[in-house]
């Protein structure tokens, strides 16, 4: 009787194309697959062969294998040799209660479907990248072990499976540049989650169906260029951190500039513990070929905990800032396409790094930033001579590119902490004799 079958010898079965379909469960102990010439096999099914404890080494020779079903086996390790099984698109290991190691699955370049339901002992590495063509993932009752980072970026996933909520140790969830269509509400079950990155998910839309403030460990939420969600639903987040948040630090949010149709930037001033903010223009065409009005970003001045701010690539319509001097925690500031930038309204007591690109600076007096500024970068800026260079006694790096009004850098002479001067100039500016410790990279415009 087939249920008593212990040994199955398929040695020499060179014309085998499909797995044998047994009418009853079997307790197979030995499977002999000496199949060096079995290159045309497209499907290998070992379901419920509970005493099969490892995959045959000859598996790597099955060049055209498309389906591998090992559900209910005693396999402990799924080992995939790099470069093998290039056409495998379906792998199912449901109910493999002894399965522990799946680390080599990322080598399966054509894999579109992966099922690990009931694999309760799986111990994936802390950081695990899934195959980029993956479209279906099922992890029901899969403990996930020590999996802390799940990276599904650039895969074919359109919906995060609900079974992800079983990954109790997950700290980072990345799905950059996927076609994710809705915000997965069940991620609120992942109590240890620290980072969510849905940047570039241009299909992401609808309302946010959950209260992510219950994720007490959440520090980073990135939705850059997830336009529909970021602009229309972001304000629905009840994102005020709970009292438990203080043990891991304030949350960090990085979002896109807003709705690509109206170019409205959502007011995030209610995120009073915000530490990092990045507003990006995607440079896509607008209705009528131009923006109706510049985006309003004055609410940024009401973010007292902000440490890093980037407002970049607003080429179509330069914007103006309010008085940022109240942002006393701001350490790094990057601005592009600012009109009439007033340096005296920047936070002088805290700013360490200042990067300006395509900014018009009527009065380029930098002496107000002398207390802490250590890195200054100016690119394609409209300004006359840089006034106050000699006062930047903490300056370490100076970078100037394509700033035609700058012809004199003699103010660098006595800056003892200066270590690097970089620049691209139409005409080489006047430079003092600098210490040998200062590296100079000065190039003419191409």
Tab-separated table of C-alpha atoms in Angstrom, residues 9 41 59 63 66 69 93 96 106 109 125 133-134 146 186 239-240 248-249 252 256 258 261 285 346 354 419 437:
chain	number	residue	atom	x	y	z
A	9	UNK	CA	13.788	5.663	-6.060
A	41	UNK	CA	11.234	19.138	-14.622
A	59	UNK	CA	17.601	20.503	-7.056
A	63	UNK	CA	17.065	24.565	-14.655
A	66	UNK	CA	8.858	26.630	-11.800
A	69	UNK	CA	5.838	22.627	-2.992
A	93	UNK	CA	6.466	25.618	2.647
A	96	UNK	CA	6.851	22.966	7.810
A	106	UNK	CA	16.382	36.112	-1.674
A	109	UNK	CA	15.087	36.122	-8.908
A	125	UNK	CA	18.098	36.923	9.579
A	133	UNK	CA	9.461	39.999	-8.445
A	134	UNK	CA	7.512	38.785	-5.416
A	146	UNK	CA	14.118	37.318	15.037
A	186	UNK	CA	-3.039	45.801	10.850
A	239	UNK	CA	0.280	61.127	15.578
A	240	UNK	CA	0.865	62.784	18.905
A	248	UNK	CA	13.051	55.690	22.554
A	249	UNK	CA	13.121	59.318	21.503
A	252	UNK	CA	10.702	61.333	12.910
A	256	UNK	CA	6.340	64.538	0.330
A	258	UNK	CA	1.762	67.343	-1.080
A	261	UNK	CA	-2.672	68.530	-8.580
A	285	UNK	CA	3.911	68.848	-14.920
A	346	UNK	CA	17.833	81.528	10.476
A	354	UNK	CA	23.586	74.988	5.918
A	419	UNK	CA	39.808	71.570	6.801
A	437	UNK	CA	45.765	70.952	6.821
